[in-house]
Coordinates of N, CA, C and O in Angstrom, one line a residue:
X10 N 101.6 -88.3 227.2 CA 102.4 -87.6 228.2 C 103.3 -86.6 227.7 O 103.7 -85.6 228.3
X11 N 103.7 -86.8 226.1 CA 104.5 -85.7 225.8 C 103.4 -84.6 224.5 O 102.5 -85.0 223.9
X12 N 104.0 -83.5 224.5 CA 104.0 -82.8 223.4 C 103.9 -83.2 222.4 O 103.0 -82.8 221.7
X13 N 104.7 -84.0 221.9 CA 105.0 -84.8 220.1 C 104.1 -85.5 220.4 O 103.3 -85.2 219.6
X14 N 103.4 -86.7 221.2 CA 102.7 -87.5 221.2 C 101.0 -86.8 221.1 O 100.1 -87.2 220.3
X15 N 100.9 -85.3 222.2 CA 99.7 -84.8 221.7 C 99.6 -84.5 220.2 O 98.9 -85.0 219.4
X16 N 100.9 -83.4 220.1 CA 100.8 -83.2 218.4 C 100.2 -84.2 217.1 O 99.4 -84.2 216.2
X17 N 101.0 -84.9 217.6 CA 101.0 -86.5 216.3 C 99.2 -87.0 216.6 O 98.5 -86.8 215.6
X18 N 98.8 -87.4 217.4 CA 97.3 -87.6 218.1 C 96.1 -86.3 217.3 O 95.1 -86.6 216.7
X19 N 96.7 -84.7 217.5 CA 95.7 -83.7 217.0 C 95.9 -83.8 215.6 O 94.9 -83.8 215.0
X20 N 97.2 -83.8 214.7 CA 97.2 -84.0 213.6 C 96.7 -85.2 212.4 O 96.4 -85.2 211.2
X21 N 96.8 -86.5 213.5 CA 95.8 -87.5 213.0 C 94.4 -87.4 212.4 O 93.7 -87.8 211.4
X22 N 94.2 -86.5 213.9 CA 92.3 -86.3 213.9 C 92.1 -84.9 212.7 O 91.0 -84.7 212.3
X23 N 92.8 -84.4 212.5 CA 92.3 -82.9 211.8 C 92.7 -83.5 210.5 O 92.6 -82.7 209.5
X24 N 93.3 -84.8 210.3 CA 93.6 -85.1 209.1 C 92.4 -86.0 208.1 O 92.2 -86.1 206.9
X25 N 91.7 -86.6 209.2 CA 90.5 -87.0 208.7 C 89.4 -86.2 209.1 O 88.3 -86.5 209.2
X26 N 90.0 -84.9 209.2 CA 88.5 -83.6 209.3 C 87.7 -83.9 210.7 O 86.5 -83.8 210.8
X27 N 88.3 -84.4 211.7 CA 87.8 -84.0 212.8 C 87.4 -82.8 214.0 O 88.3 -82.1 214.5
X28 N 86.3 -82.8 214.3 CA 86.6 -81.2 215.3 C 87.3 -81.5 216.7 O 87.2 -82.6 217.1
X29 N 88.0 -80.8 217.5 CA 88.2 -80.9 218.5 C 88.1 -79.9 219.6 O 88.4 -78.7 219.6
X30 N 87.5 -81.0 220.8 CA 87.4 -80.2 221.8 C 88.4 -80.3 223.0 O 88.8 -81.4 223.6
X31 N 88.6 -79.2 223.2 CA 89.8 -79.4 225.0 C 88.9 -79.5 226.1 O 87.8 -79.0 225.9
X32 N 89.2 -80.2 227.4 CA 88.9 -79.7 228.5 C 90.1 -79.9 229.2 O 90.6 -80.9 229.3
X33 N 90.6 -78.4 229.8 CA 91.7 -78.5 230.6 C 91.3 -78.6 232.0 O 90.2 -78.4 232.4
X34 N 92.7 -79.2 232.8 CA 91.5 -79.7 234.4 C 93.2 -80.0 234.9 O 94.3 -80.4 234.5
X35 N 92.7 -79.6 235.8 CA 94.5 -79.9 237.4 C 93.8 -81.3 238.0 O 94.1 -81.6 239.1
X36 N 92.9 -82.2 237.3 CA 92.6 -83.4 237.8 C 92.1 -83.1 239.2 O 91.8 -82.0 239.6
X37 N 92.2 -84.6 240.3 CA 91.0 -84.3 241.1 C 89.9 -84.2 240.9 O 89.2 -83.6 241.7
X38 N 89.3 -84.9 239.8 CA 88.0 -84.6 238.8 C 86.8 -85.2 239.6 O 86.7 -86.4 240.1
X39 N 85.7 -84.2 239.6 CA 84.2 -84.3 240.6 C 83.4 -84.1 239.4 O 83.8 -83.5 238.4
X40 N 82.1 -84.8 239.5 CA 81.3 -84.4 238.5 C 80.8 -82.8 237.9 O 80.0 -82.7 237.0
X41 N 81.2 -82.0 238.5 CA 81.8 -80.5 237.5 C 82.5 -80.7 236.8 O 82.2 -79.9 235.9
X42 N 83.8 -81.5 236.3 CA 84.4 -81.4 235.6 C 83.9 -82.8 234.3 O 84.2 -82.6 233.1
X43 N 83.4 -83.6 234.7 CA 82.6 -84.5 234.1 C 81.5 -84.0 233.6 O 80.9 -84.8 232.9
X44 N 81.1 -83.1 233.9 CA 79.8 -82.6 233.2 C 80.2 -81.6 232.2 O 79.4 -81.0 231.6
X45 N 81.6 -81.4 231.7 CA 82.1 -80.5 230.9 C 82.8 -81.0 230.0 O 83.2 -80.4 229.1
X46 N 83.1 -82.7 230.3 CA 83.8 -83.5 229.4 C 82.0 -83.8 228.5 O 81.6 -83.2 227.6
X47 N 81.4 -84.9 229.2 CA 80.6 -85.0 228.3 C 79.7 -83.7 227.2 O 79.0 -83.8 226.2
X48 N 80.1 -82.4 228.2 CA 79.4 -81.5 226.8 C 80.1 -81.5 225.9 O 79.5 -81.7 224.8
X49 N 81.3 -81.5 225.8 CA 82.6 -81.4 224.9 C 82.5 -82.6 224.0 O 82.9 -82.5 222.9
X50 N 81.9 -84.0 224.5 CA 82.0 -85.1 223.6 C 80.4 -85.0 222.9 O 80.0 -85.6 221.8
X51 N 79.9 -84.3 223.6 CA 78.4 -84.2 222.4 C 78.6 -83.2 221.5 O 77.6 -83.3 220.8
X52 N 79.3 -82.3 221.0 CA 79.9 -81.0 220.6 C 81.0 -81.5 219.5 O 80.8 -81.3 218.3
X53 N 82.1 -82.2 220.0 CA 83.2 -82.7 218.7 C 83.3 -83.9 219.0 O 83.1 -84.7 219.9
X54 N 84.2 -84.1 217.3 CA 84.2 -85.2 217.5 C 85.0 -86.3 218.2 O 84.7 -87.5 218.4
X55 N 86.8 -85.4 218.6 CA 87.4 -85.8 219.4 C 87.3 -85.1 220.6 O 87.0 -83.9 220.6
X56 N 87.4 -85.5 221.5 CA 87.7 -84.6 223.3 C 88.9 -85.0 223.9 O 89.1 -86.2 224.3
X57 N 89.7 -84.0 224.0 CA 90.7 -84.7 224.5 C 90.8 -83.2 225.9 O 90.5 -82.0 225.9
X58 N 91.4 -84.2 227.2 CA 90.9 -83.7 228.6 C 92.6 -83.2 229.5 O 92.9 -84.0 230.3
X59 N 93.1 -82.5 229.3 CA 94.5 -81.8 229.9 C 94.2 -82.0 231.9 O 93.4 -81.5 232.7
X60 N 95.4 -83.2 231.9 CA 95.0 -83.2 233.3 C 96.3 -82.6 233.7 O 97.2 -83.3 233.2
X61 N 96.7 -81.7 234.2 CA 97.9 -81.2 234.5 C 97.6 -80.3 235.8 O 96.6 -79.6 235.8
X62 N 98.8 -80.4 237.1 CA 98.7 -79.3 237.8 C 99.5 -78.8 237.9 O 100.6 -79.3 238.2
X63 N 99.0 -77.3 237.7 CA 99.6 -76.2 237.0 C 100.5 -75.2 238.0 O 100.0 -74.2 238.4
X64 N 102.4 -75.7 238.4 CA 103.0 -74.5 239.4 C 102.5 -73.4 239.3 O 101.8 -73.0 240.3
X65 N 102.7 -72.9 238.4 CA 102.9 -71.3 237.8 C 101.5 -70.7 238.4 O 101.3 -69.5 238.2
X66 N 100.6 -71.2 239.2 CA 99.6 -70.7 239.4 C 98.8 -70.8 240.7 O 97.6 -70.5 240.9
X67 N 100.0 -71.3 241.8 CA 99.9 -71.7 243.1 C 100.9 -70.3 243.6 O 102.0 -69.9 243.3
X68 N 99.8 -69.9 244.5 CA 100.7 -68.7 245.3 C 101.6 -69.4 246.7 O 102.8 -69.0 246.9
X69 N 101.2 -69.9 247.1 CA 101.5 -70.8 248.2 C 102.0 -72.2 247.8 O 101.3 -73.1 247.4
X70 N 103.2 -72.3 248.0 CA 103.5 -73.7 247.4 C 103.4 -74.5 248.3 O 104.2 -75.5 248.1
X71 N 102.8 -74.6 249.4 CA 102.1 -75.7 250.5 C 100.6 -75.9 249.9 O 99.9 -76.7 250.5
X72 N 100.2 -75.5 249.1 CA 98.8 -75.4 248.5 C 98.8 -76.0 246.8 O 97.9 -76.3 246.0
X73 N 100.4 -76.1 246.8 CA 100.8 -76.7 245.7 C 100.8 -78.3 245.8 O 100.1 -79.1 245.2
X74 N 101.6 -78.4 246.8 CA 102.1 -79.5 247.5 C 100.8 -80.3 247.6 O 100.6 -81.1 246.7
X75 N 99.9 -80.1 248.4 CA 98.6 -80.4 248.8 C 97.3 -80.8 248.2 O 96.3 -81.4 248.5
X76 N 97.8 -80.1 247.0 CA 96.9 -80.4 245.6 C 96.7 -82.1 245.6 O 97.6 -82.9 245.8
X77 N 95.3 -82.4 245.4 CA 95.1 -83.1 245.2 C 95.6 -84.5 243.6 O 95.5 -84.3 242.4
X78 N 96.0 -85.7 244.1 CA 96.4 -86.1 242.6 C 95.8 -87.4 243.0 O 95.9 -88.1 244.1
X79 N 95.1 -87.7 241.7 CA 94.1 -88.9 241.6 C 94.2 -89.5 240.5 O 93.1 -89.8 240.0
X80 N 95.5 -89.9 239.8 CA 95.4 -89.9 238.0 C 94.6 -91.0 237.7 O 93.7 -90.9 236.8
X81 N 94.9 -92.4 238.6 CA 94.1 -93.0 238.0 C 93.1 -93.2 238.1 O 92.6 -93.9 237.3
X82 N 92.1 -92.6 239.6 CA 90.7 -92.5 239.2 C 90.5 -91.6 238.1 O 89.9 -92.2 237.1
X83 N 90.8 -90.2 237.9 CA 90.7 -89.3 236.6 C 90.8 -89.8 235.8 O 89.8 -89.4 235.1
X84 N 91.6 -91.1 234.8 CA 92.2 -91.8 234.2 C 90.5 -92.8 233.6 O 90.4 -92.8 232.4
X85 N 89.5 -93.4 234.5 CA 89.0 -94.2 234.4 C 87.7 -93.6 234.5 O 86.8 -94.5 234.3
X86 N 86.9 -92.3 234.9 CA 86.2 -91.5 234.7 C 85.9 -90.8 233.5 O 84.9 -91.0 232.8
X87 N 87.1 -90.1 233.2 CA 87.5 -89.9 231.7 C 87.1 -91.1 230.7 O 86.2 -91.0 229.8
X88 N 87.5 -91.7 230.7 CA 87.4 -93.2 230.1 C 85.8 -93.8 229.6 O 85.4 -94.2 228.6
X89 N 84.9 -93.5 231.2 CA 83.2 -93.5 231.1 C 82.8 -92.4 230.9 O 81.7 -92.5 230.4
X90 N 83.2 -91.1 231.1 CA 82.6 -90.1 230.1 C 83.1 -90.1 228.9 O 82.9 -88.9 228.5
X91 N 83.7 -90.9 228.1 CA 83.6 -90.5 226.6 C 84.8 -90.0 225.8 O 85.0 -90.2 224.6
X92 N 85.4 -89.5 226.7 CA 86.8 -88.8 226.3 C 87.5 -89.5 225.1 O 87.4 -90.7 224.9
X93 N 88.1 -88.6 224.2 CA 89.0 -89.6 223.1 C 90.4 -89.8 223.7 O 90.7 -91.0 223.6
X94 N 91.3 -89.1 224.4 CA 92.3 -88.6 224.8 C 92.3 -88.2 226.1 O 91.3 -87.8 226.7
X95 N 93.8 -88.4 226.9 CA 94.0 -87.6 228.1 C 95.7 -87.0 227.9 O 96.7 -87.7 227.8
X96 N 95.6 -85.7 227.9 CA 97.1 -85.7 228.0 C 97.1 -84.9 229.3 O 96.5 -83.9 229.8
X97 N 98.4 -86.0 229.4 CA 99.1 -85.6 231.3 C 100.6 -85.5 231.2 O 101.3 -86.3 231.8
X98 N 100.9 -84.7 230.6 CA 102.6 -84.3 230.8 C 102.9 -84.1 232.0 O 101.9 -83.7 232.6
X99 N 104.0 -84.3 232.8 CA 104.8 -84.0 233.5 C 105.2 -82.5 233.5 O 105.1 -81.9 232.5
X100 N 105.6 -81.8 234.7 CA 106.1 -80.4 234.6 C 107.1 -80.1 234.0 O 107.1 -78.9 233.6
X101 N 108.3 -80.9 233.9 CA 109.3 -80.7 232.9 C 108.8 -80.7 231.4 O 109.3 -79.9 230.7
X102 N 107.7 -81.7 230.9 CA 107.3 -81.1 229.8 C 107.0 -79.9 229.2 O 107.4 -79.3 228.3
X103 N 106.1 -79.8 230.2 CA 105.6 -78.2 229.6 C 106.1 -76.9 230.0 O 105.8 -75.8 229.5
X104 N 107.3 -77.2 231.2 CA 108.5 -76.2 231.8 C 109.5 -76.4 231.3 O 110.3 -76.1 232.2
X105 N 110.2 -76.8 230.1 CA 111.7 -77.2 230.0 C 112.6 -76.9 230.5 O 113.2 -76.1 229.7
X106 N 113.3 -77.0 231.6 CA 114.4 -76.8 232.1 C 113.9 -75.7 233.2 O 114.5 -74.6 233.4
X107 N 112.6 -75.9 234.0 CA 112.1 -75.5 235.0 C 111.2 -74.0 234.6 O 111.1 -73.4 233.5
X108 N 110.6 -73.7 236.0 CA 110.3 -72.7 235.5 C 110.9 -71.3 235.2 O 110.4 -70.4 234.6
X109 N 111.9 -71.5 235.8 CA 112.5 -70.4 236.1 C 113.3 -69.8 235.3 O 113.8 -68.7 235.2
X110 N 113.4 -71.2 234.5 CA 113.9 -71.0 233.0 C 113.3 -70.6 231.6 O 113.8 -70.5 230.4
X111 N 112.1 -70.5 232.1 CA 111.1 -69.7 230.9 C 111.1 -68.6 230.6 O 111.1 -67.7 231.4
X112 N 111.0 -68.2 229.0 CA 111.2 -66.7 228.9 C 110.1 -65.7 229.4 O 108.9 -66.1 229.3
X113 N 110.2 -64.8 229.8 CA 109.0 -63.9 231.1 C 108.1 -63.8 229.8 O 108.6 -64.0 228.7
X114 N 106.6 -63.5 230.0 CA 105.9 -63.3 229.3 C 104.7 -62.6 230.3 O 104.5 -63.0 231.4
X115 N 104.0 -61.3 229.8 CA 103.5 -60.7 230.5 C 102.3 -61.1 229.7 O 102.6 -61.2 228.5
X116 N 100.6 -61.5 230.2 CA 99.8 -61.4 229.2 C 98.9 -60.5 229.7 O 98.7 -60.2 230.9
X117 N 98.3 -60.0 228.8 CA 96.9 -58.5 228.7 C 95.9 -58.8 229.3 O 94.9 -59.2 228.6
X118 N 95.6 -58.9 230.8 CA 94.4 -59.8 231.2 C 93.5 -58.9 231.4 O 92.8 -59.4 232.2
X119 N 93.1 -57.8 231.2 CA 92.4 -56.6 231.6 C 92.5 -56.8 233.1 O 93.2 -57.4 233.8
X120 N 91.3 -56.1 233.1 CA 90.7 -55.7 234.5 C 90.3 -57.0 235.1 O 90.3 -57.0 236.4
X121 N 90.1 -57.7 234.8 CA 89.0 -59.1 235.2 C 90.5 -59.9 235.7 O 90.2 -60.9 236.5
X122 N 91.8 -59.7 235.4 CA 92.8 -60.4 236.3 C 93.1 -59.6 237.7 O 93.9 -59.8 238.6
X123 N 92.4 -58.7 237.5 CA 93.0 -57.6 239.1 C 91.9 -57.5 240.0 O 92.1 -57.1 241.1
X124 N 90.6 -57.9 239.6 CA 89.4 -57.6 241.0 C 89.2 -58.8 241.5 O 89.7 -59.7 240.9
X125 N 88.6 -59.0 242.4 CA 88.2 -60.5 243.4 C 89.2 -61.2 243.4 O 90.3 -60.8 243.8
X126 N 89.1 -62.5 243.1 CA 90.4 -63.7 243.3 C 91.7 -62.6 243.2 O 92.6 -62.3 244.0
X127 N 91.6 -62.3 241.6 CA 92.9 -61.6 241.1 C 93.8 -60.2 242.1 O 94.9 -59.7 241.9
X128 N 92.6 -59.8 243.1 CA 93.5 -58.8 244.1 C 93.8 -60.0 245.1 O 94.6 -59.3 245.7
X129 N 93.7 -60.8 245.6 CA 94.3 -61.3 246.7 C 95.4 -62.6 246.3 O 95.9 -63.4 247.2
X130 N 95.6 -62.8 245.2 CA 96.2 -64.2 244.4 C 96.8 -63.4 243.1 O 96.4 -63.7 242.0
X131 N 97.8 -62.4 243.4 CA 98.9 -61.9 242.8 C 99.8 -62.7 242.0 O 100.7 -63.5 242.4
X132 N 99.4 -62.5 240.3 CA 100.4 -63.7 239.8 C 99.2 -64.3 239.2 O 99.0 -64.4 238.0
X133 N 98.3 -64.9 240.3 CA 97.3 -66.2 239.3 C 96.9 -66.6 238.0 O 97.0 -67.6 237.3
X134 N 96.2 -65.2 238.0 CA 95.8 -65.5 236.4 C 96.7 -65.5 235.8 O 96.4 -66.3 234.9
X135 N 98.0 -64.9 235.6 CA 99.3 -64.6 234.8 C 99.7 -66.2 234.5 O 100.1 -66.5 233.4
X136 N 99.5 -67.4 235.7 CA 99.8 -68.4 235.8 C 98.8 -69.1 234.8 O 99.0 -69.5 233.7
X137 N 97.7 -69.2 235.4 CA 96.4 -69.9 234.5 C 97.0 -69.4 232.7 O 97.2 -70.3 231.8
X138 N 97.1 -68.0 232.5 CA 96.9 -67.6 230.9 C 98.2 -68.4 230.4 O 98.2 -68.9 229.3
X139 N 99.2 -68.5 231.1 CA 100.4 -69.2 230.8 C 100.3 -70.3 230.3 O 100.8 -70.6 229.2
X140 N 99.6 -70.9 231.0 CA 99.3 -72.6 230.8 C 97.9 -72.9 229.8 O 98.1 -73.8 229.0
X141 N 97.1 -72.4 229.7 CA 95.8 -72.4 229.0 C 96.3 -71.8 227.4 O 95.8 -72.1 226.4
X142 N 97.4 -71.0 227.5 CA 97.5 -70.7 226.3 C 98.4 -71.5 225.9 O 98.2 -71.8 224.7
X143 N 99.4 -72.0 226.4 CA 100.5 -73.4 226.2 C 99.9 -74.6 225.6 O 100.4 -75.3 224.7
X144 N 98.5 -74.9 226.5 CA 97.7 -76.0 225.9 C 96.9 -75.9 224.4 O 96.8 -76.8 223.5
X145 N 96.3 -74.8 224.6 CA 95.9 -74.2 223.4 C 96.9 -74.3 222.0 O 96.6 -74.6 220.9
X146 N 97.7 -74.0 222.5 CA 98.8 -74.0 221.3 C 99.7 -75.4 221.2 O 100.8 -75.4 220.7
X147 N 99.2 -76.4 221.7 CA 99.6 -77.4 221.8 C 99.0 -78.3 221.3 O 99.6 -79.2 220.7
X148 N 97.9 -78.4 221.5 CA 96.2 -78.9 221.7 C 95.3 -78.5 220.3 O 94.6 -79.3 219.8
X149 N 95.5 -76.9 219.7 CA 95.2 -76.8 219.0 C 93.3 -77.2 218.8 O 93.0 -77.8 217.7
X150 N 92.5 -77.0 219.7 CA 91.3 -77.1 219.8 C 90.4 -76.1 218.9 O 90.6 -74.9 218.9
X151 N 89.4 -76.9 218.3 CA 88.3 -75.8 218.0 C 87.4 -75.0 218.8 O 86.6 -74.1 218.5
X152 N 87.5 -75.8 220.0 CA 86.5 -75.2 221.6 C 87.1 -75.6 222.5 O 87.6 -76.8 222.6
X153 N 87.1 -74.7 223.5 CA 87.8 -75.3 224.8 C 86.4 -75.0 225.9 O 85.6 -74.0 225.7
X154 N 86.2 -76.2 227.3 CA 85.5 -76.2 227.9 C 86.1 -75.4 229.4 O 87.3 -75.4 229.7
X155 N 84.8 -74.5 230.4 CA 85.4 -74.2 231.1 C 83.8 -73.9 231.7 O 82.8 -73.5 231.1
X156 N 84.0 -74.3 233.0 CA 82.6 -74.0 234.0 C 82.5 -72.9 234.6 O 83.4 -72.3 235.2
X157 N 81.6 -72.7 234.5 CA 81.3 -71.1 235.0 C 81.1 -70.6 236.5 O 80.6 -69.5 236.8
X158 N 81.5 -71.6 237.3 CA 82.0 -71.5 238.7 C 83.2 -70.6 239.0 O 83.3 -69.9 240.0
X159 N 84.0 -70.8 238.0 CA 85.0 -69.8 237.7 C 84.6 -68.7 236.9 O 85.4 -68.6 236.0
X160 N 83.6 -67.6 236.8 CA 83.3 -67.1 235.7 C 84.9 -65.7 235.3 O 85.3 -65.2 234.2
X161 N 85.4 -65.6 236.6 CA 86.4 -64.6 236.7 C 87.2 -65.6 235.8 O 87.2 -65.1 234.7
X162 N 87.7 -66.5 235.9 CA 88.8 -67.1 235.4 C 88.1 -67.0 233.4 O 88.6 -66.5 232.4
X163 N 87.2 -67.5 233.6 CA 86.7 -67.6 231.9 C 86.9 -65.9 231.0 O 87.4 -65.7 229.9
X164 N 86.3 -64.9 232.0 CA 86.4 -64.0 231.6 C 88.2 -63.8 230.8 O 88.5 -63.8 229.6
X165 N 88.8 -63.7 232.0 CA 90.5 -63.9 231.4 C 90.8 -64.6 230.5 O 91.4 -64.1 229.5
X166 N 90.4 -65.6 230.5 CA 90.9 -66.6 229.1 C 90.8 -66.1 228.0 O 91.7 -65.9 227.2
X167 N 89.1 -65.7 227.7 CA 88.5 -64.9 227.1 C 89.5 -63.5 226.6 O 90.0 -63.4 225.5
X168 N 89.6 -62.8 227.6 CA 90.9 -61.8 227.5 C 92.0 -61.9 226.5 O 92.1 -61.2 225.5
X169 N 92.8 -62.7 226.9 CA 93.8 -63.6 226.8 C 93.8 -64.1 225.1 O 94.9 -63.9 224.5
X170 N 92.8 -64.6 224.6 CA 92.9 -65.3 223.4 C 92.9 -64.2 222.6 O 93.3 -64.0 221.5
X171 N 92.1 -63.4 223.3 CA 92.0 -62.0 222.2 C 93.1 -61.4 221.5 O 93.5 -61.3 220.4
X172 N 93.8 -60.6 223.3 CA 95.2 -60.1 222.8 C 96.4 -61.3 222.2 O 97.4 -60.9 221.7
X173 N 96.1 -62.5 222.3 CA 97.2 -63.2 221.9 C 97.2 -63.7 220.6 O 98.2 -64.1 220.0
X174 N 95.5 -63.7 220.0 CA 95.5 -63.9 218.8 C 95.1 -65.7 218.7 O 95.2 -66.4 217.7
X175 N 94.9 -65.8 219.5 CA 94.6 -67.9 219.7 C 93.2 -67.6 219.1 O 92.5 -66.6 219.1
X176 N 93.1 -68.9 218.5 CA 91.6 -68.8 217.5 C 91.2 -70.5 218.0 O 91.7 -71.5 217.6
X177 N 90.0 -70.1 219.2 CA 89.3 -70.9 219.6 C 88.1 -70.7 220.4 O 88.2 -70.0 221.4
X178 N 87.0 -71.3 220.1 CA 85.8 -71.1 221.0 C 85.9 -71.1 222.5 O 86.6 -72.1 222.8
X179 N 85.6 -70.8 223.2 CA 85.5 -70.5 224.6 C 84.3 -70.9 225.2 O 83.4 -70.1 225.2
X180 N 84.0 -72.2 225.6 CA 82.3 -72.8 225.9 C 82.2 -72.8 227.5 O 82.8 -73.7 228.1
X181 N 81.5 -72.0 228.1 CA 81.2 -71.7 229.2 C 80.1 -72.5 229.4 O 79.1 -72.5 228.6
X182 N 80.4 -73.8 230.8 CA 79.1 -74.4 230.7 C 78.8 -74.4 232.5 O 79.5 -74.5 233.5
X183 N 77.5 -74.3 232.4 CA 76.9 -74.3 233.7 C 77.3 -75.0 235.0 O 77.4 -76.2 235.0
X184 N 77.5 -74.0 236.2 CA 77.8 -75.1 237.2 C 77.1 -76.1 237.9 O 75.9 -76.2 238.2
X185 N 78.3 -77.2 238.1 CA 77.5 -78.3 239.1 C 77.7 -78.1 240.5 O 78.7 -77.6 241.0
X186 N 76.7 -78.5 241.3 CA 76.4 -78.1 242.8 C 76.2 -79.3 243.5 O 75.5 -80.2 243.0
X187 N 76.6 -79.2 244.2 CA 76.7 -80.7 245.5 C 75.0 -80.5 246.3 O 74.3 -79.4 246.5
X188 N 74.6 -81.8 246.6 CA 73.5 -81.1 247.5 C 73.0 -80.2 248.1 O 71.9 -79.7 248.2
X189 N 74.0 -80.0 248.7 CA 74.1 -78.9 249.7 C 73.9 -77.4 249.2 O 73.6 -76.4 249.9
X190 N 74.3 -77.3 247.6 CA 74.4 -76.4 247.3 C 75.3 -75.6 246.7 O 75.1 -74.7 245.9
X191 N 76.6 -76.1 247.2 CA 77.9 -75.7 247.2 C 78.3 -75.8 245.4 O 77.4 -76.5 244.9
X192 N 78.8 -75.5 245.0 CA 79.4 -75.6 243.8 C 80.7 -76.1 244.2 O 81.5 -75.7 245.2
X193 N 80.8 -77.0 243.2 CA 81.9 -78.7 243.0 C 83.1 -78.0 242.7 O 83.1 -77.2 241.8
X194 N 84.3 -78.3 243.6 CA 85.7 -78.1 243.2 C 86.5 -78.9 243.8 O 86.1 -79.7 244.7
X195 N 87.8 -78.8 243.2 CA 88.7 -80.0 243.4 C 89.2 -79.2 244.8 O 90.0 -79.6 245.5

């Protein structure tokens, strides 16, 4: 739940030469997001799975509100796919003293934060890069997982680690689709 406790947990594992993999997730977890845990556990040797839902990245805070929260099914899915870890901070964790209290930070998202989602959801990716790189730097992963249902969002990430200088693989893995066809979201 906290920072110190992820820390202390990644420094364990990299102490006995472990690899690690992230998969970050706003929970609500469907087998899309389960199909990206288990790549992640055939890949390294720890997986540890960020369930956090993320303010900074809701334009609409009735859509914030609304968000789905399921920890302890996520909790016990995680658990049968393989996972070594789940870290679930609280928003005061990873906001100290709100958000509004955080120092501004603009990130380099190119072009790929301003077309499609990114023109109609003003802010978004600024939100996502905020938190993906917070985890990243928290988390300290050798690969982080992300499905390509989102490919606009991976693109950014992608972006993102570049100009910021984060040193981590970026593993884009294939979407899952519901019968119907639909590609799986929370």
């Amino acid at each position: 739940r906290t920072i110190d406790e992820v820390s202390r947990y990644v420094a364990e594992q990299r102490q006995r030469g472990a690899s690690i993999g992230l998969v970050p997730t706003m929970g609500a977890l469907h087998a899309g997001h389960i199909s990206l845990v288990e790549k992640c556990v055939s890949e390294n040797d720890v997986t540890i799975v960020s369930v956090f839902v993320n303010p900074t990245q809701f334009n609409n805070p009735a859509d914030l509100a609304s968000y789905p929260r399921k920890e302890d099914d996520d909790f016990r899915l995680l658990s049968a796919a393989g996972a070594s870890a789940v870290f679930a901070p609280g928003v005061e964790e990873i906001y100290p003293g709100g958000i509004d209290a955080q120092p501004e930070h603009h990130f380099e998202l190119g072009m790929a934060a301003e077309v499609m989602e990114g023109k109609y959801r003003p802010g978004h990716f600024q939100g996502v890069a905020q938190i993906v790189s917070k985890l990243f730097r928290m988390v300290t992963p050798d690969r982080a997982y992300f499905g390509e249902k989102d490919f606009q969002q991976i693109a950014v990430i992608r972006n993102m680690i570049k100009s910021e200088g984060i040193k981590v693989d970026i593993v884009a893995c294939p979407i899952k689709r519901a019968d119907d066809g639909l590609a799986l979201s929370s």
